[in-house]
PDB file of N, CA and C in Angstrom:
ATOM      1  N   UNK D   1     119.128  99.104 100.394  1.00 56.00           N
ATOM      2  CA  UNK D   1     118.972  99.411 101.791  1.00 56.00           C
ATOM      3  C   UNK D   1     119.812 100.621 102.176  1.00 56.00           C
ATOM      4  N   UNK D   2     120.931 100.820 101.506  1.00 74.00           N
ATOM      5  CA  UNK D   2     121.778 101.957 101.860  1.00 74.00           C
ATOM      6  C   UNK D   2     121.045 103.273 101.652  1.00 74.00           C
ATOM      7  N   UNK D   3     120.177 103.314 100.672  1.00 83.00           N
ATOM      8  CA  UNK D   3     119.439 104.556 100.412  1.00 83.00           C
ATOM      9  C   UNK D   3     118.564 104.915 101.604  1.00 83.00           C
ATOM     10  N   UNK D   4     118.105 103.921 102.348  1.00 82.00           N
ATOM     11  CA  UNK D   4     117.252 104.202 103.502  1.00 82.00           C
ATOM     12  C   UNK D   4     117.984 104.993 104.579  1.00 82.00           C
ATOM     13  N   UNK D   5     119.293 104.842 104.647  1.00 83.00           N
ATOM     14  CA  UNK D   5     120.061 105.613 105.629  1.00 83.00           C
ATOM     15  C   UNK D   5     120.049 107.101 105.293  1.00 83.00           C
ATOM     16  N   UNK D   6     119.819 107.423 104.035  1.00 86.00           N
ATOM     17  CA  UNK D   6     119.768 108.826 103.623  1.00 86.00           C
ATOM     18  C   UNK D   6     118.389 109.443 103.817  1.00 86.00           C
ATOM     19  N   UNK D   7     117.378 108.607 104.039  1.00 90.00           N
ATOM     20  CA  UNK D   7     116.004 109.090 104.170  1.00 90.00           C
ATOM     21  C   UNK D   7     115.712 109.395 105.635  1.00 90.00           C
ATOM     22  N   UNK D   8     115.743 110.650 105.975  1.00 91.00           N
ATOM     23  CA  UNK D   8     115.593 111.094 107.365  1.00 91.00           C
ATOM     24  C   UNK D   8     114.182 110.841 107.885  1.00 91.00           C
ATOM     25  N   UNK D   9     114.078 110.561 109.171  1.00 90.00           N
ATOM     26  CA  UNK D   9     112.754 110.362 109.789  1.00 90.00           C
ATOM     27  C   UNK D   9     111.889 111.606 109.688  1.00 90.00           C
ATOM     28  N   UNK D  10     112.516 112.755 109.847  1.00 89.00           N
ATOM     29  CA  UNK D  10     111.765 114.017 109.892  1.00 89.00           C
ATOM     30  C   UNK D  10     111.364 114.528 108.513  1.00 89.00           C
ATOM     31  N   UNK D  11     112.018 114.052 107.471  1.00 89.00           N
ATOM     32  CA  UNK D  11     111.736 114.562 106.134  1.00 89.00           C
ATOM     33  C   UNK D  11     112.321 115.937 105.883  1.00 89.00           C
ATOM     34  N   UNK D  12     113.172 116.405 106.792  1.00 90.00           N
ATOM     35  CA  UNK D  12     113.784 117.734 106.658  1.00 90.00           C
ATOM     36  C   UNK D  12     115.062 117.621 105.832  1.00 90.00           C
ATOM     37  N   UNK D  13     114.937 117.845 104.537  1.00 93.00           N
ATOM     38  CA  UNK D  13     116.070 117.759 103.627  1.00 93.00           C
ATOM     39  C   UNK D  13     116.450 119.151 103.148  1.00 93.00           C
ATOM     40  N   UNK D  14     117.734 119.348 102.914  1.00 94.00           N
ATOM     41  CA  UNK D  14     118.156 120.587 102.269  1.00 94.00           C
ATOM     42  C   UNK D  14     117.770 120.491 100.792  1.00 94.00           C
ATOM     43  N   UNK D  15     117.777 121.618 100.119  1.00 96.00           N
ATOM     44  CA  UNK D  15     117.456 121.623  98.687  1.00 96.00           C
ATOM     45  C   UNK D  15     118.434 120.738  97.920  1.00 96.00           C
ATOM     46  N   UNK D  16     119.699 120.761  98.317  1.00 96.00           N
ATOM     47  CA  UNK D  16     120.717 119.946  97.661  1.00 96.00           C
ATOM     48  C   UNK D  16     120.448 118.452  97.874  1.00 96.00           C
ATOM     49  N   UNK D  17     120.084 118.068  99.098  1.00 94.00           N
ATOM     50  CA  UNK D  17     119.781 116.660  99.384  1.00 94.00           C
ATOM     51  C   UNK D  17     118.575 116.190  98.575  1.00 94.00           C
ATOM     52  N   UNK D  18     117.519 117.012  98.531  1.00 95.00           N
ATOM     53  CA  UNK D  18     116.324 116.660  97.749  1.00 95.00           C
ATOM     54  C   UNK D  18     116.673 116.500  96.272  1.00 95.00           C
ATOM     55  N   UNK D  19     117.483 117.417  95.773  1.00 96.00           N
ATOM     56  CA  UNK D  19     117.885 117.373  94.366  1.00 96.00           C
ATOM     57  C   UNK D  19     118.633 116.079  94.051  1.00 96.00           C
ATOM     58  N   UNK D  20     119.546 115.679  94.931  1.00 94.00           N
ATOM     59  CA  UNK D  20     120.313 114.449  94.717  1.00 94.00           C
ATOM     60  C   UNK D  20     119.414 113.216  94.777  1.00 94.00           C
ATOM     61  N   UNK D  21     118.477 113.187  95.730  1.00 94.00           N
ATOM     62  CA  UNK D  21     117.563 112.050  95.825  1.00 94.00           C
ATOM     63  C   UNK D  21     116.603 112.015  94.640  1.00 94.00           C
ATOM     64  N   UNK D  22     116.151 113.172  94.180  1.00 95.00           N
ATOM     65  CA  UNK D  22     115.315 113.230  92.977  1.00 95.00           C
ATOM     66  C   UNK D  22     116.073 112.661  91.779  1.00 95.00           C
ATOM     67  N   UNK D  23     117.343 113.018  91.664  1.00 95.00           N
ATOM     68  CA  UNK D  23     118.166 112.513  90.560  1.00 95.00           C
ATOM     69  C   UNK D  23     118.362 111.005  90.685  1.00 95.00           C
ATOM     70  N   UNK D  24     118.594 110.517  91.899  1.00 92.00           N
ATOM     71  CA  UNK D  24     118.787 109.084  92.111  1.00 92.00           C
ATOM     72  C   UNK D  24     117.540 108.299  91.711  1.00 92.00           C
ATOM     73  N   UNK D  25     116.374 108.750  92.182  1.00 92.00           N
ATOM     74  CA  UNK D  25     115.126 108.044  91.900  1.00 92.00           C
ATOM     75  C   UNK D  25     114.565 108.368  90.520  1.00 92.00           C
ATOM     76  N   UNK D  26     115.040 109.437  89.899  1.00 94.00           N
ATOM     77  CA  UNK D  26     114.542 109.818  88.589  1.00 94.00           C
ATOM     78  C   UNK D  26     113.220 110.571  88.630  1.00 94.00           C
ATOM     79  N   UNK D  27     112.758 110.905  89.812  1.00 95.00           N
ATOM     80  CA  UNK D  27     111.495 111.606  90.007  1.00 95.00           C
ATOM     81  C   UNK D  27     111.446 112.138  91.433  1.00 95.00           C
ATOM     82  N   UNK D  28     110.549 113.074  91.668  1.00 95.00           N
ATOM     83  CA  UNK D  28     110.374 113.580  93.034  1.00 95.00           C
ATOM     84  C   UNK D  28     109.232 112.864  93.758  1.00 95.00           C
ATOM     85  N   UNK D  29     108.625 111.860  93.120  1.00 96.00           N
ATOM     86  CA  UNK D  29     107.498 111.121  93.707  1.00 96.00           C
ATOM     87  C   UNK D  29     107.847 110.438  95.027  1.00 96.00           C
ATOM     88  N   UNK D  30     109.097 110.095  95.212  1.00 95.00           N
ATOM     89  CA  UNK D  30     109.521 109.348  96.398  1.00 95.00           C
ATOM     90  C   UNK D  30     109.136 110.063  97.689  1.00 95.00           C
ATOM     91  N   UNK D  31     109.197 111.399  97.683  1.00 95.00           N
ATOM     92  CA  UNK D  31     108.939 112.136  98.921  1.00 95.00           C
ATOM     93  C   UNK D  31     107.494 111.953  99.379  1.00 95.00           C
ATOM     94  N   UNK D  32     106.542 112.153  98.479  1.00 94.00           N
ATOM     95  CA  UNK D  32     105.126 112.008  98.848  1.00 94.00           C
ATOM     96  C   UNK D  32     104.766 110.565  99.171  1.00 94.00           C
ATOM     97  N   UNK D  33     105.515 109.633  98.629  1.00 95.00           N
ATOM     98  CA  UNK D  33     105.290 108.218  98.905  1.00 95.00           C
ATOM     99  C   UNK D  33     105.770 107.836 100.309  1.00 95.00           C
ATOM    100  N   UNK D  34     106.877 108.415 100.737  1.00 95.00           N
ATOM    101  CA  UNK D  34     107.522 108.007 101.986  1.00 95.00           C
ATOM    102  C   UNK D  34     107.262 108.918 103.178  1.00 95.00           C
ATOM    103  N   UNK D  35     106.699 110.093 102.945  1.00 95.00           N
ATOM    104  CA  UNK D  35     106.507 111.049 104.034  1.00 95.00           C
ATOM    105  C   UNK D  35     105.074 111.553 104.085  1.00 95.00           C
ATOM    106  N   UNK D  36     104.600 111.778 105.313  1.00 92.00           N
ATOM    107  CA  UNK D  36     103.253 112.313 105.544  1.00 92.00           C
ATOM    108  C   UNK D  36     103.364 113.572 106.385  1.00 92.00           C
ATOM    109  N   UNK D  37     102.573 114.540 106.011  1.00 88.00           N
ATOM    110  CA  UNK D  37     102.504 115.773 106.804  1.00 88.00           C
ATOM    111  C   UNK D  37     101.372 115.615 107.810  1.00 88.00           C
ATOM    112  N   UNK D  38     101.658 115.924 109.050  1.00 84.00           N
ATOM    113  CA  UNK D  38     100.669 115.811 110.128  1.00 84.00           C
ATOM    114  C   UNK D  38     100.789 116.994 111.057  1.00 84.00           C
ATOM    115  N   UNK D  39      99.749 117.168 111.829  1.00 80.00           N
ATOM    116  CA  UNK D  39      99.771 118.198 112.856  1.00 80.00           C
ATOM    117  C   UNK D  39     100.306 117.555 114.132  1.00 80.00           C
ATOM    118  N   UNK D  40     101.302 118.184 114.755  1.00 76.00           N
ATOM    119  CA  UNK D  40     101.863 117.617 115.984  1.00 76.00           C
ATOM    120  C   UNK D  40     101.042 118.048 117.199  1.00 76.00           C
ATOM    121  N   UNK D  41     101.497 117.699 118.384  1.00 79.00           N
ATOM    122  CA  UNK D  41     100.770 118.004 119.618  1.00 79.00           C
ATOM    123  C   UNK D  41     100.584 119.498 119.862  1.00 79.00           C
ATOM    124  N   UNK D  42     101.434 120.311 119.271  1.00 81.00           N
ATOM    125  CA  UNK D  42     101.367 121.756 119.471  1.00 81.00           C
ATOM    126  C   UNK D  42     100.588 122.457 118.362  1.00 81.00           C
ATOM    127  N   UNK D  43      99.957 121.680 117.494  1.00 80.00           N
ATOM    128  CA  UNK D  43      99.177 122.256 116.405  1.00 80.00           C
ATOM    129  C   UNK D  43     100.004 122.720 115.222  1.00 80.00           C
ATOM    130  N   UNK D  44     101.283 122.372 115.220  1.00 82.00           N
ATOM    131  CA  UNK D  44     102.167 122.756 114.121  1.00 82.00           C
ATOM    132  C   UNK D  44     102.235 121.623 113.109  1.00 82.00           C
ATOM    133  N   UNK D  45     102.420 121.976 111.848  1.00 84.00           N
ATOM    134  CA  UNK D  45     102.600 120.957 110.818  1.00 84.00           C
ATOM    135  C   UNK D  45     103.981 120.333 110.956  1.00 84.00           C
ATOM    136  N   UNK D  46     104.034 119.027 110.847  1.00 84.00           N
ATOM    137  CA  UNK D  46     105.319 118.334 110.864  1.00 84.00           C
ATOM    138  C   UNK D  46     105.279 117.243 109.802  1.00 84.00           C
ATOM    139  N   UNK D  47     106.445 116.808 109.403  1.00 89.00           N
ATOM    140  CA  UNK D  47     106.569 115.759 108.394  1.00 89.00           C
ATOM    141  C   UNK D  47     107.263 114.580 109.041  1.00 89.00           C
ATOM    142  N   UNK D  48     106.742 113.379 108.796  1.00 90.00           N
ATOM    143  CA  UNK D  48     107.371 112.174 109.344  1.00 90.00           C
ATOM    144  C   UNK D  48     107.338 111.061 108.314  1.00 90.00           C
ATOM    145  N   UNK D  49     108.313 110.177 108.437  1.00 92.00           N
ATOM    146  CA  UNK D  49     108.407 109.039 107.530  1.00 92.00           C
ATOM    147  C   UNK D  49     107.286 108.047 107.840  1.00 92.00           C
ATOM    148  N   UNK D  50     106.724 107.438 106.795  1.00 94.00           N
ATOM    149  CA  UNK D  50     105.657 106.458 106.985  1.00 94.00           C
ATOM    150  C   UNK D  50     106.222 105.188 107.619  1.00 94.00           C
ATOM    151  N   UNK D  51     105.366 104.419 108.252  1.00 93.00           N
ATOM    152  CA  UNK D  51     105.789 103.127 108.802  1.00 93.00           C
ATOM    153  C   UNK D  51     106.111 102.180 107.656  1.00 93.00           C
ATOM    154  N   UNK D  52     107.035 101.299 107.905  1.00 92.00           N
ATOM    155  CA  UNK D  52     107.450 100.315 106.900  1.00 92.00           C
ATOM    156  C   UNK D  52     107.880 100.992 105.599  1.00 92.00           C
ATOM    157  N   UNK D  53     108.593 102.096 105.729  1.00 91.00           N
ATOM    158  CA  UNK D  53     109.033 102.863 104.556  1.00 91.00           C
ATOM    159  C   UNK D  53     109.882 102.004 103.620  1.00 91.00           C
ATOM    160  N   UNK D  54     110.670 101.100 104.170  1.00 89.00           N
ATOM    161  CA  UNK D  54     111.488 100.220 103.337  1.00 89.00           C
ATOM    162  C   UNK D  54     110.642  99.341 102.439  1.00 89.00           C
ATOM    163  N   UNK D  55     109.576  98.771 102.989  1.00 92.00           N
ATOM    164  CA  UNK D  55     108.677  97.934 102.191  1.00 92.00           C
ATOM    165  C   UNK D  55     107.964  98.758 101.123  1.00 92.00           C
ATOM    166  N   UNK D  56     107.551  99.963 101.494  1.00 94.00           N
ATOM    167  CA  UNK D  56     106.887 100.860 100.539  1.00 94.00           C
ATOM    168  C   UNK D  56     107.841 101.185  99.394  1.00 94.00           C
ATOM    169  N   UNK D  57     109.087 101.475  99.734  1.00 93.00           N
ATOM    170  CA  UNK D  57     110.086 101.835  98.737  1.00 93.00           C
ATOM    171  C   UNK D  57     110.380 100.668  97.794  1.00 93.00           C
ATOM    172  N   UNK D  58     110.524  99.468  98.330  1.00 94.00           N
ATOM    173  CA  UNK D  58     110.789  98.296  97.492  1.00 94.00           C
ATOM    174  C   UNK D  58     109.602  98.028  96.565  1.00 94.00           C
ATOM    175  N   UNK D  59     108.386  98.134  97.081  1.00 96.00           N
ATOM    176  CA  UNK D  59     107.203  97.935  96.242  1.00 96.00           C
ATOM    177  C   UNK D  59     107.132  98.945  95.110  1.00 96.00           C
ATOM    178  N   UNK D  60     107.412 100.189  95.418  1.00 96.00           N
ATOM    179  CA  UNK D  60     107.404 101.252  94.410  1.00 96.00           C
ATOM    180  C   UNK D  60     108.494 101.009  93.365  1.00 96.00           C
ATOM    181  N   UNK D  61     109.662 100.593  93.826  1.00 94.00           N
ATOM    182  CA  UNK D  61     110.774 100.317  92.919  1.00 94.00           C
ATOM    183  C   UNK D  61     110.421  99.163  91.982  1.00 94.00           C
ATOM    184  N   UNK D  62     109.802  98.105  92.524  1.00 96.00           N
ATOM    185  CA  UNK D  62     109.385  96.970  91.693  1.00 96.00           C
ATOM    186  C   UNK D  62     108.343  97.403  90.665  1.00 96.00           C
ATOM    187  N   UNK D  63     107.419  98.256  91.064  1.00 97.00           N
ATOM    188  CA  UNK D  63     106.413  98.768  90.119  1.00 97.00           C
ATOM    189  C   UNK D  63     107.076  99.534  88.980  1.00 97.00           C
ATOM    190  N   UNK D  64     108.066 100.330  89.312  1.00 96.00           N
ATOM    191  CA  UNK D  64     108.768 101.100  88.277  1.00 96.00           C
ATOM    192  C   UNK D  64     109.570 100.178  87.357  1.00 96.00           C
ATOM    193  N   UNK D  65     110.186  99.141  87.937  1.00 97.00           N
ATOM    194  CA  UNK D  65     110.887  98.163  87.098  1.00 97.00           C
ATOM    195  C   UNK D  65     109.906  97.449  86.171  1.00 97.00           C
ATOM    196  N   UNK D  66     108.729  97.110  86.687  1.00 97.00           N
ATOM    197  CA  UNK D  66     107.705  96.439  85.877  1.00 97.00           C
ATOM    198  C   UNK D  66     107.278  97.332  84.710  1.00 97.00           C
ATOM    199  N   UNK D  67     107.119  98.620  84.976  1.00 97.00           N
ATOM    200  CA  UNK D  67     106.766  99.561  83.904  1.00 97.00           C
ATOM    201  C   UNK D  67     107.848  99.607  82.824  1.00 97.00           C
ATOM    202  N   UNK D  68     109.104  99.511  83.238  1.00 97.00           N
ATOM    203  CA  UNK D  68     110.221  99.614  82.301  1.00 97.00           C
ATOM    204  C   UNK D  68     110.504  98.309  81.563  1.00 97.00           C
ATOM    205  N   UNK D  69     110.383  97.160  82.264  1.00 98.00           N
ATOM    206  CA  UNK D  69     110.811  95.889  81.687  1.00 98.00           C
ATOM    207  C   UNK D  69     109.681  94.906  81.399  1.00 98.00           C
ATOM    208  N   UNK D  70     108.585  95.019  82.101  1.00 97.00           N
ATOM    209  CA  UNK D  70     107.459  94.115  81.872  1.00 97.00           C
ATOM    210  C   UNK D  70     107.277  93.062  82.941  1.00 97.00           C
ATOM    211  N   UNK D  71     108.334  92.384  83.326  1.00 98.00           N
ATOM    212  CA  UNK D  71     108.228  91.300  84.307  1.00 98.00           C
ATOM    213  C   UNK D  71     109.259  91.502  85.415  1.00 98.00           C
ATOM    214  N   UNK D  72     108.814  91.278  86.646  1.00 97.00           N
ATOM    215  CA  UNK D  72     109.670  91.520  87.810  1.00 97.00           C
ATOM    216  C   UNK D  72     109.476  90.389  88.811  1.00 97.00           C
ATOM    217  N   UNK D  73     110.580  89.928  89.390  1.00 96.00           N
ATOM    218  CA  UNK D  73     110.512  88.882  90.414  1.00 96.00           C
ATOM    219  C   UNK D  73     110.092  89.485  91.748  1.00 96.00           C
ATOM    220  N   UNK D  74     109.842  88.616  92.701  1.00 95.00           N
ATOM    221  CA  UNK D  74     109.658  89.067  94.081  1.00 95.00           C
ATOM    222  C   UNK D  74     110.995  89.628  94.565  1.00 95.00           C
ATOM    223  N   UNK D  75     110.955  90.482  95.544  1.00 94.00           N
ATOM    224  CA  UNK D  75     112.184  91.042  96.108  1.00 94.00           C
ATOM    225  C   UNK D  75     112.722  90.086  97.169  1.00 94.00           C
ATOM    226  N   UNK D  76     113.992  89.753  97.079  1.00 93.00           N
ATOM    227  CA  UNK D  76     114.631  88.855  98.044  1.00 93.00           C
ATOM    228  C   UNK D  76     115.590  89.676  98.887  1.00 93.00           C
ATOM    229  N   UNK D  77     115.275  89.802 100.179  1.00 90.00           N
ATOM    230  CA  UNK D  77     116.132  90.563 101.090  1.00 90.00           C
ATOM    231  C   UNK D  77     117.359  89.736 101.445  1.00 90.00           C
ATOM    232  N   UNK D  78     118.522  90.333 101.298  1.00 88.00           N
ATOM    233  CA  UNK D  78     119.781  89.695 101.673  1.00 88.00           C
ATOM    234  C   UNK D  78     120.240  90.342 102.971  1.00 88.00           C
ATOM    235  N   UNK D  79     120.596  89.488 103.937  1.00 87.00           N
ATOM    236  CA  UNK D  79     120.974  89.975 105.262  1.00 87.00           C
ATOM    237  C   UNK D  79     122.419  89.611 105.572  1.00 87.00           C
ATOM    238  N   UNK D  80     122.998  90.342 106.515  1.00 88.00           N
ATOM    239  CA  UNK D  80     124.340  89.995 106.962  1.00 88.00           C
ATOM    240  C   UNK D  80     124.246  88.856 107.985  1.00 88.00           C
ATOM    241  N   UNK D  81     125.374  88.463 108.556  1.00 89.00           N
ATOM    242  CA  UNK D  81     125.385  87.327 109.485  1.00 89.00           C
ATOM    243  C   UNK D  81     124.623  87.600 110.773  1.00 89.00           C
ATOM    244  N   UNK D  82     124.350  88.859 111.061  1.00 91.00           N
ATOM    245  CA  UNK D  82     123.579  89.206 112.264  1.00 91.00           C
ATOM    246  C   UNK D  82     122.097  89.407 111.966  1.00 91.00           C
ATOM    247  N   UNK D  83     121.711  89.188 110.720  1.00 87.00           N
ATOM    248  CA  UNK D  83     120.304  89.318 110.354  1.00 87.00           C
ATOM    249  C   UNK D  83     119.868  90.715 109.964  1.00 87.00           C
ATOM    250  N   UNK D  84     120.813  91.642 109.882  1.00 86.00           N
ATOM    251  CA  UNK D  84     120.466  93.007 109.466  1.00 86.00           C
ATOM    252  C   UNK D  84     120.362  93.054 107.941  1.00 86.00           C
ATOM    253  N   UNK D  85     119.329  93.695 107.413  1.00 85.00           N
ATOM    254  CA  UNK D  85     119.161  93.751 105.959  1.00 85.00           C
ATOM    255  C   UNK D  85     120.269  94.559 105.287  1.00 85.00           C
ATOM    256  N   UNK D  86     120.763  94.032 104.162  1.00 87.00           N
ATOM    257  CA  UNK D  86     121.802  94.716 103.393  1.00 87.00           C
ATOM    258  C   UNK D  86     121.243  95.303 102.100  1.00 87.00           C
ATOM    259  N   UNK D  87     120.536  94.465 101.332  1.00 89.00           N
ATOM    260  CA  UNK D  87     119.988  94.902 100.049  1.00 89.00           C
ATOM    261  C   UNK D  87     118.930  93.902  99.596  1.00 89.00           C
ATOM    262  N   UNK D  88     118.272  94.218  98.491  1.00 91.00           N
ATOM    263  CA  UNK D  88     117.281  93.329  97.895  1.00 91.00           C
ATOM    264  C   UNK D  88     117.765  92.885  96.526  1.00 91.00           C
ATOM    265  N   UNK D  89     117.550  91.618  96.211  1.00 93.00           N
ATOM    266  CA  UNK D  89     117.789  91.108  94.867  1.00 93.00           C
ATOM    267  C   UNK D  89     116.453  91.104  94.143  1.00 93.00           C
ATOM    268  N   UNK D  90     116.421  91.705  92.967  1.00 96.00           N
ATOM    269  CA  UNK D  90     115.203  91.770  92.167  1.00 96.00           C
ATOM    270  C   UNK D  90     115.588  91.541  90.713  1.00 96.00           C
ATOM    271  N   UNK D  91     114.906  90.619  90.061  1.00 97.00           N
ATOM    272  CA  UNK D  91     115.094  90.388  88.634  1.00 97.00           C
ATOM    273  C   UNK D  91     114.062  91.206  87.875  1.00 97.00           C
ATOM    274  N   UNK D  92     114.474  91.829  86.779  1.00 98.00           N
ATOM    275  CA  UNK D  92     113.542  92.525  85.891  1.00 98.00           C
ATOM    276  C   UNK D  92     113.947  92.229  84.456  1.00 98.00           C
ATOM    277  N   UNK D  93     112.969  91.900  83.627  1.00 97.00           N
ATOM    278  CA  UNK D  93     113.252  91.612  82.227  1.00 97.00           C
ATOM    279  C   UNK D  93     111.982  91.532  81.400  1.00 97.00           C
ATOM    280  N   UNK D  94     112.127  91.349  80.100  1.00 97.00           N
ATOM    281  CA  UNK D  94     110.976  91.342  79.203  1.00 97.00           C
ATOM    282  C   UNK D  94     110.313  89.973  79.051  1.00 97.00           C
ATOM    283  N   UNK D  95     110.749  88.986  79.827  1.00 95.00           N
ATOM    284  CA  UNK D  95     110.286  87.621  79.626  1.00 95.00           C
ATOM    285  C   UNK D  95     109.641  87.058  80.890  1.00 95.00           C
ATOM    286  N   UNK D  96     108.403  86.592  80.779  1.00 95.00           N
ATOM    287  CA  UNK D  96     107.679  86.038  81.934  1.00 95.00           C
ATOM    288  C   UNK D  96     108.394  84.803  82.493  1.00 95.00           C
ATOM    289  N   UNK D  97     108.917  83.967  81.603  1.00 96.00           N
ATOM    290  CA  UNK D  97     109.608  82.760  82.054  1.00 96.00           C
ATOM    291  C   UNK D  97     110.852  83.122  82.862  1.00 96.00           C
ATOM    292  N   UNK D  98     111.550  84.157  82.441  1.00 95.00           N
ATOM    293  CA  UNK D  98     112.717  84.612  83.195  1.00 95.00           C
ATOM    294  C   UNK D  98     112.347  85.021  84.608  1.00 95.00           C
ATOM    295  N   UNK D  99     111.227  85.708  84.752  1.00 95.00           N
ATOM    296  CA  UNK D  99     110.771  86.120  86.085  1.00 95.00           C
ATOM    297  C   UNK D  99     110.390  84.905  86.921  1.00 95.00           C
ATOM    298  N   UNK D 100     109.745  83.915  86.304  1.00 96.00           N
ATOM    299  CA  UNK D 100     109.384  82.688  87.034  1.00 96.00           C
ATOM    300  C   UNK D 100     110.638  81.971  87.521  1.00 96.00           C
ATOM    301  N   UNK D 101     111.625  81.858  86.655  1.00 96.00           N
ATOM    302  CA  UNK D 101     112.885  81.201  87.029  1.00 96.00           C
ATOM    303  C   UNK D 101     113.573  81.985  88.150  1.00 96.00           C
ATOM    304  N   UNK D 102     113.607  83.301  88.022  1.00 95.00           N
ATOM    305  CA  UNK D 102     114.232  84.135  89.058  1.00 95.00           C
ATOM    306  C   UNK D 102     113.529  83.956  90.396  1.00 95.00           C
ATOM    307  N   UNK D 103     112.202  83.920  90.399  1.00 95.00           N
ATOM    308  CA  UNK D 103     111.466  83.692  91.647  1.00 95.00           C
ATOM    309  C   UNK D 103     111.844  82.352  92.261  1.00 95.00           C
ATOM    310  N   UNK D 104     111.956  81.321  91.426  1.00 94.00           N
ATOM    311  CA  UNK D 104     112.333  79.991  91.922  1.00 94.00           C
ATOM    312  C   UNK D 104     113.733  80.028  92.546  1.00 94.00           C
ATOM    313  N   UNK D 105     114.674  80.629  91.848  1.00 93.00           N
ATOM    314  CA  UNK D 105     116.052  80.704  92.345  1.00 93.00           C
ATOM    315  C   UNK D 105     116.116  81.505  93.645  1.00 93.00           C
ATOM    316  N   UNK D 106     115.407  82.625  93.695  1.00 91.00           N
ATOM    317  CA  UNK D 106     115.432  83.457  94.898  1.00 91.00           C
ATOM    318  C   UNK D 106     114.800  82.742  96.085  1.00 91.00           C
ATOM    319  N   UNK D 107     113.766  81.952  95.849  1.00 89.00           N
ATOM    320  CA  UNK D 107     113.155  81.177  96.941  1.00 89.00           C
ATOM    321  C   UNK D 107     114.108  80.096  97.430  1.00 89.00           C
ATOM    322  N   UNK D 108     114.826  79.453  96.522  1.00 86.00           N
ATOM    323  CA  UNK D 108     115.795  78.433  96.916  1.00 86.00           C
ATOM    324  C   UNK D 108     116.884  79.049  97.786  1.00 86.00           C
ATOM    325  N   UNK D 109     117.356  80.221  97.403  1.00 74.00           N
ATOM    326  CA  UNK D 109     118.372  80.913  98.194  1.00 74.00           C
ATOM    327  C   UNK D 109     117.861  81.274  99.573  1.00 74.00           C
ATOM    328  N   UNK D 110     116.597  81.638  99.671  1.00 65.00           N
ATOM    329  CA  UNK D 110     116.007  81.997 100.965  1.00 65.00           C
ATOM    330  C   UNK D 110     115.968  80.788 101.885  1.00 65.00           C
ATOM    331  N   UNK D 111     115.671  79.620 101.345  1.00 58.00           N
ATOM    332  CA  UNK D 111     115.628  78.404 102.172  1.00 58.00           C
ATOM    333  C   UNK D 111     117.004  78.048 102.710  1.00 58.00           C
ATOM    334  N   UNK D 112     118.027  78.237 101.891  1.00 56.00           N
ATOM    335  CA  UNK D 112     119.385  77.905 102.336  1.00 56.00           C
ATOM    336  C   UNK D 112     119.858  78.836 103.439  1.00 56.00           C
ATOM    337  N   UNK D 113     119.474  80.093 103.361  1.00 51.00           N
ATOM    338  CA  UNK D 113     119.898  81.076 104.354  1.00 51.00           C
ATOM    339  C   UNK D 113     119.151  80.864 105.659  1.00 51.00           C
ATOM    340  N   UNK D 114     117.878  80.534 105.584  1.00 47.00           N
ATOM    341  CA  UNK D 114     117.035  80.421 106.781  1.00 47.00           C
ATOM    342  C   UNK D 114     117.426  79.290 107.685  1.00 47.00           C
TER     343      UNK D 114
END
């Protein structure tokens, strides 16, 4: 979730910021996934972050983990005491049974928090 604070609504990044985010994600694909170019009211091109960018980012991250490890659990959002999201717990590994167990454990944790 902390990475989302670095992802500006406008998509206006300096070259240095883009370079650091590319290095963090290991690819520049994140930009086209999270930002759309549109024409604004004045007929000028503008860039804006997609709706539900956090969900899009988590889904993309899980897909990349699946490509690397084979099996991935559902993402479990962990929140602070005020209900604000802090981070996601995600299991990734080469074993289907491990992913099933992780999903079970993460669901149990969700019930206790709720």
